[in-house]
Short mmCIF file of C-alpha atoms in Angstrom, two decimals:
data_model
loop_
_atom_site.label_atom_id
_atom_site.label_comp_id
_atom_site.label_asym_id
_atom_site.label_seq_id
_atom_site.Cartn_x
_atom_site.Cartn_y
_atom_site.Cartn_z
CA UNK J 1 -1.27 10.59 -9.98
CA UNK J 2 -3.35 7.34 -10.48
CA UNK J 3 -7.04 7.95 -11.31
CA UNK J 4 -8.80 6.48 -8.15
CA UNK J 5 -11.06 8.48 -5.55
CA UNK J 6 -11.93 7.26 -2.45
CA UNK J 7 -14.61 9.37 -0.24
CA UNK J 8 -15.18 10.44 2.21
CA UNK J 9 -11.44 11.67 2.88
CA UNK J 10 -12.38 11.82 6.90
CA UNK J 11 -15.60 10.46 8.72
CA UNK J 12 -16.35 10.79 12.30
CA UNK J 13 -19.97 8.55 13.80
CA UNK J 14 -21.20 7.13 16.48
CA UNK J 15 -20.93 3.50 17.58
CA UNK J 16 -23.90 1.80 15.90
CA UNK J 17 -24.21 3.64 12.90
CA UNK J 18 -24.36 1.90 9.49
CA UNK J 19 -21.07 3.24 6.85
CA UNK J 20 -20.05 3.02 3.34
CA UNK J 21 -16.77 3.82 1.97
CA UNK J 22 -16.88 4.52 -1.80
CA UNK J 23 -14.52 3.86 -3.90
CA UNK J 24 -14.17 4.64 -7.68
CA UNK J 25 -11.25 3.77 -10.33
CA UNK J 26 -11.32 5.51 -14.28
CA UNK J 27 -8.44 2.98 -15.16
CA UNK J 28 -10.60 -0.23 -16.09
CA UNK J 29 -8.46 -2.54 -13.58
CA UNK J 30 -9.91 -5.69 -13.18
CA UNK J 31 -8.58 -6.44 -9.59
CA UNK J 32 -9.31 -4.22 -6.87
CA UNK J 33 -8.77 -4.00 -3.08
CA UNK J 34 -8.92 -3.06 0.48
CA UNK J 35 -6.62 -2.45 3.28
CA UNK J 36 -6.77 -1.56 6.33
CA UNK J 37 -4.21 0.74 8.60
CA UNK J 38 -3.24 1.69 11.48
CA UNK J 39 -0.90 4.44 12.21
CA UNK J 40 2.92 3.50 12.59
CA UNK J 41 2.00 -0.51 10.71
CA UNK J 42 1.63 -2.19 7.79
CA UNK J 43 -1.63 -2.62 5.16
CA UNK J 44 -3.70 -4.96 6.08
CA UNK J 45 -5.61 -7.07 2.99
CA UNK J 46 -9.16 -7.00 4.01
CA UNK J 47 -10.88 -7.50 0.92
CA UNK J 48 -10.33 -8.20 -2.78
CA UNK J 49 -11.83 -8.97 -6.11
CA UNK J 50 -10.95 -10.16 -9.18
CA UNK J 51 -13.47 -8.15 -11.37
CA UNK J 52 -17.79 -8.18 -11.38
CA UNK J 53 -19.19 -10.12 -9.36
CA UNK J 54 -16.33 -10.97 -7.20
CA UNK J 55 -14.77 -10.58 -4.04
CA UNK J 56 -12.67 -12.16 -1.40
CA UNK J 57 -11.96 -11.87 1.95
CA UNK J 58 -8.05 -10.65 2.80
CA UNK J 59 -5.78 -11.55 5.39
CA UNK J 60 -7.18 -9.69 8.18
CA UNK J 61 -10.41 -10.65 9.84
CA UNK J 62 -12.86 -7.93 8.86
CA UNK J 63 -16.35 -7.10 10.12
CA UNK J 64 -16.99 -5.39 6.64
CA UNK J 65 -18.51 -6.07 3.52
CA UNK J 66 -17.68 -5.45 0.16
CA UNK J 67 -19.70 -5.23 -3.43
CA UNK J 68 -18.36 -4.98 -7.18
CA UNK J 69 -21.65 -4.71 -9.76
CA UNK J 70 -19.48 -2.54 -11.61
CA UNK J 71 -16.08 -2.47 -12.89
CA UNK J 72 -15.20 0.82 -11.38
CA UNK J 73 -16.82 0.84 -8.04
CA UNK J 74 -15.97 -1.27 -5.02
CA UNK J 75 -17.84 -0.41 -1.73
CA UNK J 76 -16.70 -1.33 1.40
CA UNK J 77 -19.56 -1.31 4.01
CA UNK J 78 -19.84 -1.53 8.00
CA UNK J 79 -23.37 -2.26 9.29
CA UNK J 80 -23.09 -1.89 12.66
CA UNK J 81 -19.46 0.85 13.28
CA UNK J 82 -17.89 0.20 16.66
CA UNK J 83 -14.51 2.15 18.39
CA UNK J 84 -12.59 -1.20 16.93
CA UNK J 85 -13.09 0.04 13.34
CA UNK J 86 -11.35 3.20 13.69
CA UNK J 87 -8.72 3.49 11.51
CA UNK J 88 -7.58 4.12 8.17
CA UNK J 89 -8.97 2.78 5.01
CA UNK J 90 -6.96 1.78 1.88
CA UNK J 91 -8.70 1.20 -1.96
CA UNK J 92 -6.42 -0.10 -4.59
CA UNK J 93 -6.61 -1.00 -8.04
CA UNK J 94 -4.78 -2.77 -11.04
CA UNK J 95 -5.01 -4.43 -14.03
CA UNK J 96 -4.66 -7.70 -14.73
CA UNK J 97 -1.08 -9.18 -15.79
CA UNK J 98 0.68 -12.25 -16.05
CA UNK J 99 4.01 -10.93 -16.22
CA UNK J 100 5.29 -9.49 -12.72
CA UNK J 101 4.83 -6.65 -12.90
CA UNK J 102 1.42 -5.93 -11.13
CA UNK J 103 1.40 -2.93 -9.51
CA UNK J 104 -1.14 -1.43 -7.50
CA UNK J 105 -2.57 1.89 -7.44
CA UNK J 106 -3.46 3.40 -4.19
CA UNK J 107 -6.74 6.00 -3.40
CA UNK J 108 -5.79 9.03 -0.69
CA UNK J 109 -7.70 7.19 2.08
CA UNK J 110 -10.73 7.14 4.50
CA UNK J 111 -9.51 7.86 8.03
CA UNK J 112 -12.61 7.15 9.77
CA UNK J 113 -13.11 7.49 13.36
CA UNK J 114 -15.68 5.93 15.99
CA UNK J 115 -16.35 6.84 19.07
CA UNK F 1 5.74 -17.20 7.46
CA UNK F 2 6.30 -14.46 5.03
CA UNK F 3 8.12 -11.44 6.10
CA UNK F 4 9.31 -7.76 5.61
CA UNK F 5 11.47 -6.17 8.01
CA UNK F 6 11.93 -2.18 7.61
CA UNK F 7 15.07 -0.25 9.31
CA UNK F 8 15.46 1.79 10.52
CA UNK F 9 11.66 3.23 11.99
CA UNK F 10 12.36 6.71 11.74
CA UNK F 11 15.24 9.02 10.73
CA UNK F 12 15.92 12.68 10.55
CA UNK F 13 17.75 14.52 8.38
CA UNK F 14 18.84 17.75 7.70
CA UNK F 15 17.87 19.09 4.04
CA UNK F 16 20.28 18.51 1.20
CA UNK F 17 21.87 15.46 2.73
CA UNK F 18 21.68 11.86 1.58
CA UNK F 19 20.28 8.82 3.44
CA UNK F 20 19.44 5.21 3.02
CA UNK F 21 16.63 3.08 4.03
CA UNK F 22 16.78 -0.26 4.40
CA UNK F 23 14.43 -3.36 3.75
CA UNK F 24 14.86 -7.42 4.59
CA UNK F 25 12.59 -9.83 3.46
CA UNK F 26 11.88 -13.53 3.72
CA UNK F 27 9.09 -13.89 0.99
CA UNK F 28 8.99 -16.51 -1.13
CA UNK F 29 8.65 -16.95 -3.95
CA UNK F 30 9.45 -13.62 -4.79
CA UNK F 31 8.24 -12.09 -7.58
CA UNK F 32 9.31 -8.19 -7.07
CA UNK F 33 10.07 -5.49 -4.74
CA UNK F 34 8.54 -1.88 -4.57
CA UNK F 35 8.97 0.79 -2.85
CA UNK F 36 6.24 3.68 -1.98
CA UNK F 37 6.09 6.35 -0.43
CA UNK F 38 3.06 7.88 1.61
CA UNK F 39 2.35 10.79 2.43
CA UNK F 40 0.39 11.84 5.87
CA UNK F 41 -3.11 11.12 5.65
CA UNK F 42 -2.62 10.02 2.09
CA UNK F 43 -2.28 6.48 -0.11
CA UNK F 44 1.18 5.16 -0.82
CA UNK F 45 2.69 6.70 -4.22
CA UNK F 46 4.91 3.87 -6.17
CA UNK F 47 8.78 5.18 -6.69
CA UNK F 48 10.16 1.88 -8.06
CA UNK F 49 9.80 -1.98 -8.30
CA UNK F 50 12.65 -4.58 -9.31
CA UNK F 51 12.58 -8.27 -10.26
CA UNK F 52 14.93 -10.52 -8.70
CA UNK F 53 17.02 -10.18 -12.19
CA UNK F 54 17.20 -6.39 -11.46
CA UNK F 55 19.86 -5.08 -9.16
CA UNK F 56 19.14 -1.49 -9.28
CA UNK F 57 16.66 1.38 -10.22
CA UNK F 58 16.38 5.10 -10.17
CA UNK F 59 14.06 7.44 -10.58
CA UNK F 60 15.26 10.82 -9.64
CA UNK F 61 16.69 11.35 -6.84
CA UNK F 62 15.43 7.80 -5.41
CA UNK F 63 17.85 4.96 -6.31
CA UNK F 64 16.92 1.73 -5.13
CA UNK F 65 18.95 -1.66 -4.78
CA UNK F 66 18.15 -5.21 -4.69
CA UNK F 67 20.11 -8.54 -3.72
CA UNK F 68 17.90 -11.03 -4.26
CA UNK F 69 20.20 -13.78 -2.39
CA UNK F 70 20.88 -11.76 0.66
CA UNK F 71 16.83 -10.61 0.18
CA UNK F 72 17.39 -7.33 0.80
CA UNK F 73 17.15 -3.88 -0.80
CA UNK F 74 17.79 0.07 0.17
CA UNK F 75 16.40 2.95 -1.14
CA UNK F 76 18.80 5.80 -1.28
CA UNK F 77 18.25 9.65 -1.28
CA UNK F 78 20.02 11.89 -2.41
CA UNK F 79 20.08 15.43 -1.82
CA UNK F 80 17.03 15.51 0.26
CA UNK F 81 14.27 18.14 -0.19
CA UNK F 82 11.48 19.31 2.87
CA UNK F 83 8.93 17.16 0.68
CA UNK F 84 10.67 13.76 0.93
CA UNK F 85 9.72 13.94 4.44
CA UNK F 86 7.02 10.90 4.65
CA UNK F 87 7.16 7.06 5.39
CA UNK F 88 9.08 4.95 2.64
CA UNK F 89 7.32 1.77 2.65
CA UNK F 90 8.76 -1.67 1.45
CA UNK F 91 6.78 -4.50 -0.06
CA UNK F 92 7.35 -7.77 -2.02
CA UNK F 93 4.85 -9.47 -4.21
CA UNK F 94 5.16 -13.26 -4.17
CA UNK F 95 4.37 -15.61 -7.40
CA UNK F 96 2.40 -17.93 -5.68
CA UNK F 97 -0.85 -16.93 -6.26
CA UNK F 98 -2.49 -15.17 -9.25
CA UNK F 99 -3.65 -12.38 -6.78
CA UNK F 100 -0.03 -11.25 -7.00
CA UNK F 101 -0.13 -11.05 -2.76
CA UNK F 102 1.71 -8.01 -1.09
CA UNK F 103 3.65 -8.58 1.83
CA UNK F 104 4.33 -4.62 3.69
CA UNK F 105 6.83 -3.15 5.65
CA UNK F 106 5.70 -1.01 8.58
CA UNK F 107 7.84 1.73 7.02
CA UNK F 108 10.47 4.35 7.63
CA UNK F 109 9.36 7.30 8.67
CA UNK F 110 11.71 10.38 7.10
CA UNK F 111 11.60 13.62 8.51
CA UNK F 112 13.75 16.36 6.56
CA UNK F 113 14.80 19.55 8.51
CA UNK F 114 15.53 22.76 6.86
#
């Protein structure tokens, strides 16, 4: 079992209400990340970073925002939640390789609803 | 545009039998293929990856295959147990970026009867 802890596991607000998904690695990966799911499809890269101080936007077209002061900890935040953001969050981690082998290392999950 | 096509969406099975899952891709260029598989309500758990110079890996009772011309791989079962049931998910990394980018499957979703 990889060594990453995502909270809270389930979350149910209002519309309106300001949210932060925490997310915390022990592994010291460099690269972390955020997806996004829906039930029945595929992860969606919403954010990523390459270590402190850094971070990307993903694929998919996010409202959120993300921090990395330290190593271990990426937040993912939503100022203003809306029914649209319910859904399941993703965080993943890994260290940084330049052989192929760069897997990723996925959290349990924030299935956060709002209504 | 890059690609990874899952079959089939859902399967049942009856406990102790064997099935295979299978997974088309058009990424490129590939780097490697995993497979995961998540649990309900829970983050995907890695069960193997392959390079294209790998044709095959096990671990356990999971054996999965890869033909990197044909791009595509199958993840076989054997002998399935009431806790395989969850969604087997497919991805391929490509090497064009130094992200490592992961292109997912919608997944299989494996439901083992007693």
């Amino acid at each position: 079992e990889a060594d990453i802890y995502q909270t809270p596991r389930y979350l149910v607000i209002g519309t309106g209400k300001k949210i932060t998904l925490e997310c915390s690695q022990t592994m010291g990966h460099d690269k972390m990340y955020w997806y996004q799911q829906d039930p029945g499809m595929e992860l969606h890269l919403i954010h990523y970073s390459y270590g402190v101080n850094s971070t990307e936007k993903g694929d998919l077209s996010s409202e959120s925002t993300v921090s990395r002061i330290r190593t271990e900890h990426f937040p993912l935040t939503l100022e203003s939640a809306r029914p649209s953001h319910t859904s399941q969050y993703l965080c993943a981690s890994s260290e940084y390789r330049t052989d192929t082998y760069n897997e990723q290392f996925f959290g349990p999950g924030t299935r956060l609803t709002v209504l | 545009k890059n690609q990874v096509e899952q079959s089939p969406q859902s399967l049942i099975i009856l406990e102790g039998k064997n099935c295979t899952l299978q997974c088309n891709y058009t990424v490129s260029p590939f780097s490697n293929l995993r497979w995961y598989k998540q649990d309900t309500g829970r983050g995907p758990v890695s069960l193997t990856i392959m390079t294209f110079s790998e044709n095959t890996k096990s671990n356990g009772r999971y054996t999965a295959t890869l033909d990197a011309d044909t791009k595509q791989s199958s993840l076989h079962i054997t002998a399935s147990q009431l806790s395989d049931s969850a969604s087997y998910i497919c991805v391929v990394s490509d090497r064009g970026s130094t992200l490592g980018r992961l292109y997912f499957g919608r997944g299989t979703q494996l439901t083992v009867w007693p």
